[in-house]
Short mmCIF file of C-alpha atoms and ligand atoms in Angstrom, two decimals:
data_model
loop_
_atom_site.label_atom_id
_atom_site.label_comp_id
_atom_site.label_asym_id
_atom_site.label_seq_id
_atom_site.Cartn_x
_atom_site.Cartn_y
_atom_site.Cartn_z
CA UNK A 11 92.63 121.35 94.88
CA UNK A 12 91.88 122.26 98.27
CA UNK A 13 91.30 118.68 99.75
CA UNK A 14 95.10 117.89 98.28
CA UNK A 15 96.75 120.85 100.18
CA UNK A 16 98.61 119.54 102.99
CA UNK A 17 97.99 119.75 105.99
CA UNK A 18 99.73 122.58 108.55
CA UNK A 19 103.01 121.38 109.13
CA UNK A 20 103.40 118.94 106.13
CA UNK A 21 105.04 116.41 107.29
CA UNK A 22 108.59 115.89 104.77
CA UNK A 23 108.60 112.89 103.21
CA UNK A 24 110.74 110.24 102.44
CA UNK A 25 110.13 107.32 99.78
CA UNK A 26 112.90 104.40 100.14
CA UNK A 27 113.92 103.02 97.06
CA UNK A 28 112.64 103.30 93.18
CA UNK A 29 110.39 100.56 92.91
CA UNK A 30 107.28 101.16 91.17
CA UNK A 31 104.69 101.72 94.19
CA UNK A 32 107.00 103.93 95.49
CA UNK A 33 107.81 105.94 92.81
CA UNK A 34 103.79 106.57 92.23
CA UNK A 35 103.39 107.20 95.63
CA UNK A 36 106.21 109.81 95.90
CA UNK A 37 104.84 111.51 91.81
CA UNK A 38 101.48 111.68 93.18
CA UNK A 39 102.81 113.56 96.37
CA UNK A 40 105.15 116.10 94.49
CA UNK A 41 101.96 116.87 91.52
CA UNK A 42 100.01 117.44 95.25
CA UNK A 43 102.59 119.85 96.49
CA UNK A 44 104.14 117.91 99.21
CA UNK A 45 107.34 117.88 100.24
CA UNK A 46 108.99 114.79 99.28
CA UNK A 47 112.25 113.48 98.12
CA UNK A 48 113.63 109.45 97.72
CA UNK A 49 116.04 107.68 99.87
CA UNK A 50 117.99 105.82 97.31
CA UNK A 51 120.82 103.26 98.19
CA UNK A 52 123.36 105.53 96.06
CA UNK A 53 122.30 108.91 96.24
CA UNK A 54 121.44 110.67 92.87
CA UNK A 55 118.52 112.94 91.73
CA UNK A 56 116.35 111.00 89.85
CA UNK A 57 114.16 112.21 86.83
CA UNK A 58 110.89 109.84 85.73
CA UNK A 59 108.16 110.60 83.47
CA UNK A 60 104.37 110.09 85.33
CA UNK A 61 101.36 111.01 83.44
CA UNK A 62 103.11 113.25 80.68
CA UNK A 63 105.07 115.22 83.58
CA UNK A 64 108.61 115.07 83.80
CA UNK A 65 109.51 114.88 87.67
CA UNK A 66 112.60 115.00 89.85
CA UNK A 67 113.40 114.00 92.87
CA UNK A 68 116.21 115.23 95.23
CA UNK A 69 117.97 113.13 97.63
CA UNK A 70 116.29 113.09 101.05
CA UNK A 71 118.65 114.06 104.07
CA UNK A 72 118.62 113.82 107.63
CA UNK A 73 116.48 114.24 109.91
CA UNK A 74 113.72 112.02 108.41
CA UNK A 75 110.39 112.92 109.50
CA UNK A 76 108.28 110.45 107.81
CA UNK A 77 109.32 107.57 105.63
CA UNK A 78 107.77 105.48 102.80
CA UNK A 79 109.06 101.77 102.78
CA UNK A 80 107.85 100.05 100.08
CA UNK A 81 110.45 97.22 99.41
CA UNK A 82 109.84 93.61 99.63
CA UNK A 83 108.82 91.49 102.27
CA UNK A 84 112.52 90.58 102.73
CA UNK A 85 114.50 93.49 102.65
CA UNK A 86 112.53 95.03 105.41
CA UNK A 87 114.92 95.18 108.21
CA UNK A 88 118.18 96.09 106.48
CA UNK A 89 115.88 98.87 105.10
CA UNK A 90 115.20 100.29 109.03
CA UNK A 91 118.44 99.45 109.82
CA UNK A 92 119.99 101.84 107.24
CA UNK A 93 117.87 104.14 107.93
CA UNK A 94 117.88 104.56 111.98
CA UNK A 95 120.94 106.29 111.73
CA UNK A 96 118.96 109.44 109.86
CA UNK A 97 115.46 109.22 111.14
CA UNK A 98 113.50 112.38 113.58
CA UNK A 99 113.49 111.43 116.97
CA UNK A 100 109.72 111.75 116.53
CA UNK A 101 110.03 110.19 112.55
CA UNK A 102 107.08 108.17 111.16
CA UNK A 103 107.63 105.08 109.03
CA UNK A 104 105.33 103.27 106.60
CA UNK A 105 105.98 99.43 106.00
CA UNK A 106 103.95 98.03 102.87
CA UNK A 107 104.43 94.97 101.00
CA UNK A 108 103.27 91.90 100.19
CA UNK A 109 103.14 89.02 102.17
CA UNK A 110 102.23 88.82 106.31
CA UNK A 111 103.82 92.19 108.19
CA UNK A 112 106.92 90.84 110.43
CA UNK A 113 107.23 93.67 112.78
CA UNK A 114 108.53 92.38 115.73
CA UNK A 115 111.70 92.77 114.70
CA UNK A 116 111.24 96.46 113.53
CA UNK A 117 109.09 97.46 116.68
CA UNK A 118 111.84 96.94 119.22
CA UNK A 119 114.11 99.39 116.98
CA UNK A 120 112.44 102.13 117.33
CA UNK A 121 112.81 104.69 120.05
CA UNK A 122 109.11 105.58 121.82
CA UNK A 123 108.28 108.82 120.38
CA UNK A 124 108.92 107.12 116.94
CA UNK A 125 105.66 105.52 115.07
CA UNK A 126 105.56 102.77 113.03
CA UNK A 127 102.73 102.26 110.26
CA UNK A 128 101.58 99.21 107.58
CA UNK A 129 100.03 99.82 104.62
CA UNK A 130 98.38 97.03 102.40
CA UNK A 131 97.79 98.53 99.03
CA UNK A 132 95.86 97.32 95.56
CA UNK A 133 97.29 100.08 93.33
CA UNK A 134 98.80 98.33 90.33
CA UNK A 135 102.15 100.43 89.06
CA UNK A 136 104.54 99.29 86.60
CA UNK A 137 107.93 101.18 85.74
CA UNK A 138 109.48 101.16 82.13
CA UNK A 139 112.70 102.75 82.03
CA UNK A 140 112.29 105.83 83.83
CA UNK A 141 108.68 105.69 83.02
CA UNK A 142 106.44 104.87 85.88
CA UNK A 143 102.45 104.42 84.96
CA UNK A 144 99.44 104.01 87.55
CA UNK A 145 98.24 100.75 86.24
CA UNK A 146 95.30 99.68 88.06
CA UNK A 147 93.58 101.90 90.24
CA UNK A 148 93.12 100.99 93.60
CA UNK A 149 92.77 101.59 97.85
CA UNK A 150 94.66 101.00 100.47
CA UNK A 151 94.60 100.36 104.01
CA UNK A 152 96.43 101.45 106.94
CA UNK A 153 96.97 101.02 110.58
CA UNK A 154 99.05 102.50 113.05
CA UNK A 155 100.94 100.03 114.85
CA UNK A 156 102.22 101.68 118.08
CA UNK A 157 101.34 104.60 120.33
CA UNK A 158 103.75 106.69 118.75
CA UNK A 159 101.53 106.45 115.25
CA UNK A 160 98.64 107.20 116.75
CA UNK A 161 99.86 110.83 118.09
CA UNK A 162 100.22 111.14 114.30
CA UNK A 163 97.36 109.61 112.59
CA UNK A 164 95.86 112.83 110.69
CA UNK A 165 99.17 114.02 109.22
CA UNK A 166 100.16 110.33 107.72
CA UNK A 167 96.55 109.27 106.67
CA UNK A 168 96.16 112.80 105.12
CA UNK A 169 100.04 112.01 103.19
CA UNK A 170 99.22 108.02 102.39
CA UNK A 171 95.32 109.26 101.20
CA UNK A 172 97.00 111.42 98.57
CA UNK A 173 100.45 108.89 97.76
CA UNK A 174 98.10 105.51 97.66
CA UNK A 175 94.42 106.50 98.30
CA UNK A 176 91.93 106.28 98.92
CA UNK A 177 93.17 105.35 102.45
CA UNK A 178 91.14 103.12 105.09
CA UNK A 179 92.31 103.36 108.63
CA UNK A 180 91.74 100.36 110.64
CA UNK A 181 92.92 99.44 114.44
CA UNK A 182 93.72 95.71 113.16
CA UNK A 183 95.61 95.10 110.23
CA UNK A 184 95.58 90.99 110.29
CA UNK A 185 92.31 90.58 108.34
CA UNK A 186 93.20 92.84 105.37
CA UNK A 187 96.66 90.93 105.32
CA UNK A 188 94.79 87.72 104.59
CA UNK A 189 92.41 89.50 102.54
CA UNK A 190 95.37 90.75 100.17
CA UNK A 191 97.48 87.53 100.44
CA UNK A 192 94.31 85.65 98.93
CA UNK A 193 94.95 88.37 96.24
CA UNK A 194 98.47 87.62 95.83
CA UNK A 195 98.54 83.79 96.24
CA UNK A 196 96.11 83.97 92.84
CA UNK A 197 97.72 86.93 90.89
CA UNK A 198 101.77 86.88 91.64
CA UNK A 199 101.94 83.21 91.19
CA UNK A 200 99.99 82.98 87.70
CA UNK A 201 101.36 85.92 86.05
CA UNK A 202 105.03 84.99 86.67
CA UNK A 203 104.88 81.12 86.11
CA UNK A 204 102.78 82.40 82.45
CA UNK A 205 104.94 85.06 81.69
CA UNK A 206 101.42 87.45 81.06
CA UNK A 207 100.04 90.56 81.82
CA UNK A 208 96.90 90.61 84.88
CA UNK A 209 94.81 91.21 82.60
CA UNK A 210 95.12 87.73 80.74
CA UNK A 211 94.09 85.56 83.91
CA UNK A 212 90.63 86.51 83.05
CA UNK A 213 90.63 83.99 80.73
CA UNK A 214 88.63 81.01 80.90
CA UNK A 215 92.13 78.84 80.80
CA UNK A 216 93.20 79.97 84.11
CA UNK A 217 89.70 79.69 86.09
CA UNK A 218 90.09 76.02 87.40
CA UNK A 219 93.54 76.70 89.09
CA UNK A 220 92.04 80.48 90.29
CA UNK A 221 89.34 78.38 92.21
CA UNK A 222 91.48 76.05 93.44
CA UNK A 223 94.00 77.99 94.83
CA UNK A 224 91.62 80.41 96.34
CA UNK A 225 89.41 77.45 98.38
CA UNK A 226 93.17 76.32 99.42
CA UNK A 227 93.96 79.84 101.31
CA UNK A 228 90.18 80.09 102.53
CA UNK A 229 90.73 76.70 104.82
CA UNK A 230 94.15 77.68 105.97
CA UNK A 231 92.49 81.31 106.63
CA UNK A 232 90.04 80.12 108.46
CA UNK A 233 91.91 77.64 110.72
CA UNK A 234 94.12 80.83 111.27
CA UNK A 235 91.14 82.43 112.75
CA UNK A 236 90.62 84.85 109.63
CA UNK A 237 87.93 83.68 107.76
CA UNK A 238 87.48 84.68 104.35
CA UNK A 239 83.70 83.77 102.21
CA UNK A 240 85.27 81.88 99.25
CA UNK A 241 82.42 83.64 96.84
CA UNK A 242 83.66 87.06 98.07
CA UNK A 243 87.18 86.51 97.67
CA UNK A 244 86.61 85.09 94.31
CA UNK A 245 84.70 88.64 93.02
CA UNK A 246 87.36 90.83 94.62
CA UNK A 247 90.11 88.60 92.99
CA UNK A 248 88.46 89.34 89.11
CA UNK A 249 88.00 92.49 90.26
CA UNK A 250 91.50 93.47 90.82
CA UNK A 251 92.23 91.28 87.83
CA UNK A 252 90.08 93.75 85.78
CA UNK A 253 91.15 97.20 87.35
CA UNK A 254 95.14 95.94 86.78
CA UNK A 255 94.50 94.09 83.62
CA UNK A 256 97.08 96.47 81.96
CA UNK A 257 99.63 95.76 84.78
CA UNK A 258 102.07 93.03 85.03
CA UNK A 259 102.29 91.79 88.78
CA UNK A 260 105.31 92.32 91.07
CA UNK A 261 106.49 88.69 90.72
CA UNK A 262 106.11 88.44 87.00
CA UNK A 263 108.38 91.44 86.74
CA UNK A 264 110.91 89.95 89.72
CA UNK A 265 111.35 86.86 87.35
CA UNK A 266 111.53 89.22 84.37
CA UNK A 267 114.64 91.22 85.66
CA UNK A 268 116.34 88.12 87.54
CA UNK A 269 115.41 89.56 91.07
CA UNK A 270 114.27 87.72 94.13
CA UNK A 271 110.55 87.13 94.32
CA UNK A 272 108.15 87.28 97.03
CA UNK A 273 106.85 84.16 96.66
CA UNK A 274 107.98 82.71 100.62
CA UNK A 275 106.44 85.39 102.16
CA UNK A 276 102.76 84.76 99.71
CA UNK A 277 102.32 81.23 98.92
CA UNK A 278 105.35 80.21 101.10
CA UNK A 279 103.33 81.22 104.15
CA UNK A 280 100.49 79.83 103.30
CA UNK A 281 102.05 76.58 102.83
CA UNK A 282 103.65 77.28 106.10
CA UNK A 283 100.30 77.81 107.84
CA UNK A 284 98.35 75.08 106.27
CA UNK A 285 101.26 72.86 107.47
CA UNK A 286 100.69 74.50 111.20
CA UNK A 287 97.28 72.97 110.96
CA UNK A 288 97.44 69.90 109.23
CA UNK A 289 95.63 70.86 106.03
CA UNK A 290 96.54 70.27 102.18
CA UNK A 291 97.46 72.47 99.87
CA UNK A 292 99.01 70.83 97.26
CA UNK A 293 98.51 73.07 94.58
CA UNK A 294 99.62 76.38 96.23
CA UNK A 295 102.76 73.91 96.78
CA UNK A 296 103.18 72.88 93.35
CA UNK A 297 102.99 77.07 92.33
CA UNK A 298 105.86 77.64 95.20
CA UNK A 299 107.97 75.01 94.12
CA UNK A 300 107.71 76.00 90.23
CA UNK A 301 108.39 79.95 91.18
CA UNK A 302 111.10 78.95 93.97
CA UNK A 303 112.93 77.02 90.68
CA UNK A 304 111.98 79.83 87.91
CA UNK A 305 113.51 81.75 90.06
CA UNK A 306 116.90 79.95 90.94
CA UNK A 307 117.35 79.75 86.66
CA UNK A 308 116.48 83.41 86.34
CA UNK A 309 118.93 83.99 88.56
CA UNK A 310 121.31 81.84 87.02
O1 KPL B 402 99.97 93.53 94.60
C1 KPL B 402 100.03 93.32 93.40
C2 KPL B 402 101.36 92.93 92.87
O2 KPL B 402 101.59 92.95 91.68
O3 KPL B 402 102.21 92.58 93.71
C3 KPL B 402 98.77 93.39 92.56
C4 KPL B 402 97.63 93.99 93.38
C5 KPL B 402 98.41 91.98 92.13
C6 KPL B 402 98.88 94.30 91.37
O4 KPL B 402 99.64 93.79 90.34
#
């Protein structure tokens, strides 16, 4: 399709890691035509099945032009770290996770000419095996965060509009952090501590604590200086219940294969800001603490 073809030069990309956001970003790029290849911690070509296509993916090698980094929250910096050593002197790299951005630690590693980029995505992907399947269809948002990004914005939004669209660009991130942390706090927390699917938290069962969490993160928003309308929030919230119903949420599948979740940098910072100003939040605390020890015995 013409709209897909990329632009003149494509820029090359790289996807870090095999995690299921990145792995539909990177299928969606290669059934485009783009060049793109994964940046795996052991190098190896990898072969997945997306939408009845069998794809592979070759190691990417140095020089990086532009980089996909879609691991958690916490693995951020050893991420950039391990990957200075191979990046473009002009490369472009794309945070996106869950959870607030912390990129004043990745900023200051960077050389000038190199941009950095956060995406906040809805897309709902879940990998089986080597299977990966787009599980709730969704948008995304994303901002340059440096001078350097801006030189590039066409060629990146043009790549992220095609891996994770469709793509907003926006000057200020902050607000559609809060906006997708509401998401999170409601959805991540839920779905791991119930062991279910999305989908299942439209049931009437689950309403009381949905409401209550969600007028919990409004106050603390709003002290923050991010308001959120409660009613609004609420909508959007069934509404990416309904359009990932089929999906099972990042945490619930952290729990599910013993991993770390991101619960301290969702609900753990919300706690953390509500503390900042003095408001309660007792049952985003109760969720944390529950995760924070489902997590210690899956870990076990
Ligand atoms: O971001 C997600 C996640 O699972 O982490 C949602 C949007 C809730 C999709 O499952």
């Amino acid at each position: 399709m013409a709209q897909h073809s990329p632009p003149q030069p494509a820029l090359n990309w790289a996807i870090v890691g095999q995690g299921a956001i990145g792995l539909l970003a990177a299928s969606r790029l290669q059934l485009a035509g783009w060049p793109v290849q994964l940046w795996l911690r052991q190098p190896a070509v990898l072969n997945i099945h997306f939408e009845q296509q069998a794809l592979h993916f070759a190691n990417a090698t140095a020089p990086l032009a532009a980089v996909l980094i879609p691991v958690k929250s916490y693995a951020v910096p050893a991420a950039v770290q391990a990957l200075l050593p191979a990046l473009a002197p002009d490369a472009q790299l794309v945070l996106s996770h869950n959870g607030m951005a912390a990129t004043e630690h990745i900023l200051p590693l960077l050389s000038p000419a190199q941009g950095l980029w956060f995406l906040t995505t809805t897309h709902g992907a879940l990998k089986q095996g080597a299977t990966v399947r787009h599980t709730g269809q969704g948008q995304s948002v994303l901002a340059p965060l440096n001078p350097a990004a801006k030189n590039q914005l066409l060629a990146v939004q043009q790549a992220m509009d095609i891996a994770l669209g469709p793509v907003t660009l926006t000057d200020n991130i902050l607000p559609f952090l809060w906006h997708k942390l509401a998401i999170n706090a409601v959805i991540n927390p839920l779905t791991a501590l119930n062991n279910c699917s999305n989908g299942e938290l439209a049931k009437g069962q689950y309403q009381p604590q949905i409401n209550q969490i969600l007028k919990e993160v409004c106050q603390v928003a709003a002290a923050a200086g991010y308001p959120l309308q409660y009613a609004q929030m609420l909508e959007k919230v069934q509404q990416v219940i309904q359009s990932t119903a089929a999906n099972f949420s990042s945490m619930q599948q952290d729990i599910l294969h013993r991993r770390r979740t991101e619960i301290e940098a969702i609900t753990g910072y919300i706690v953390e800001q509500a503390a900042r100003y003095d408001i309660a939040v007792p049952l985003n605390t109760h969720l944390m603490q529950q995760v924070l020890q489902l997590q210690h015995l899956a870990q076990r």
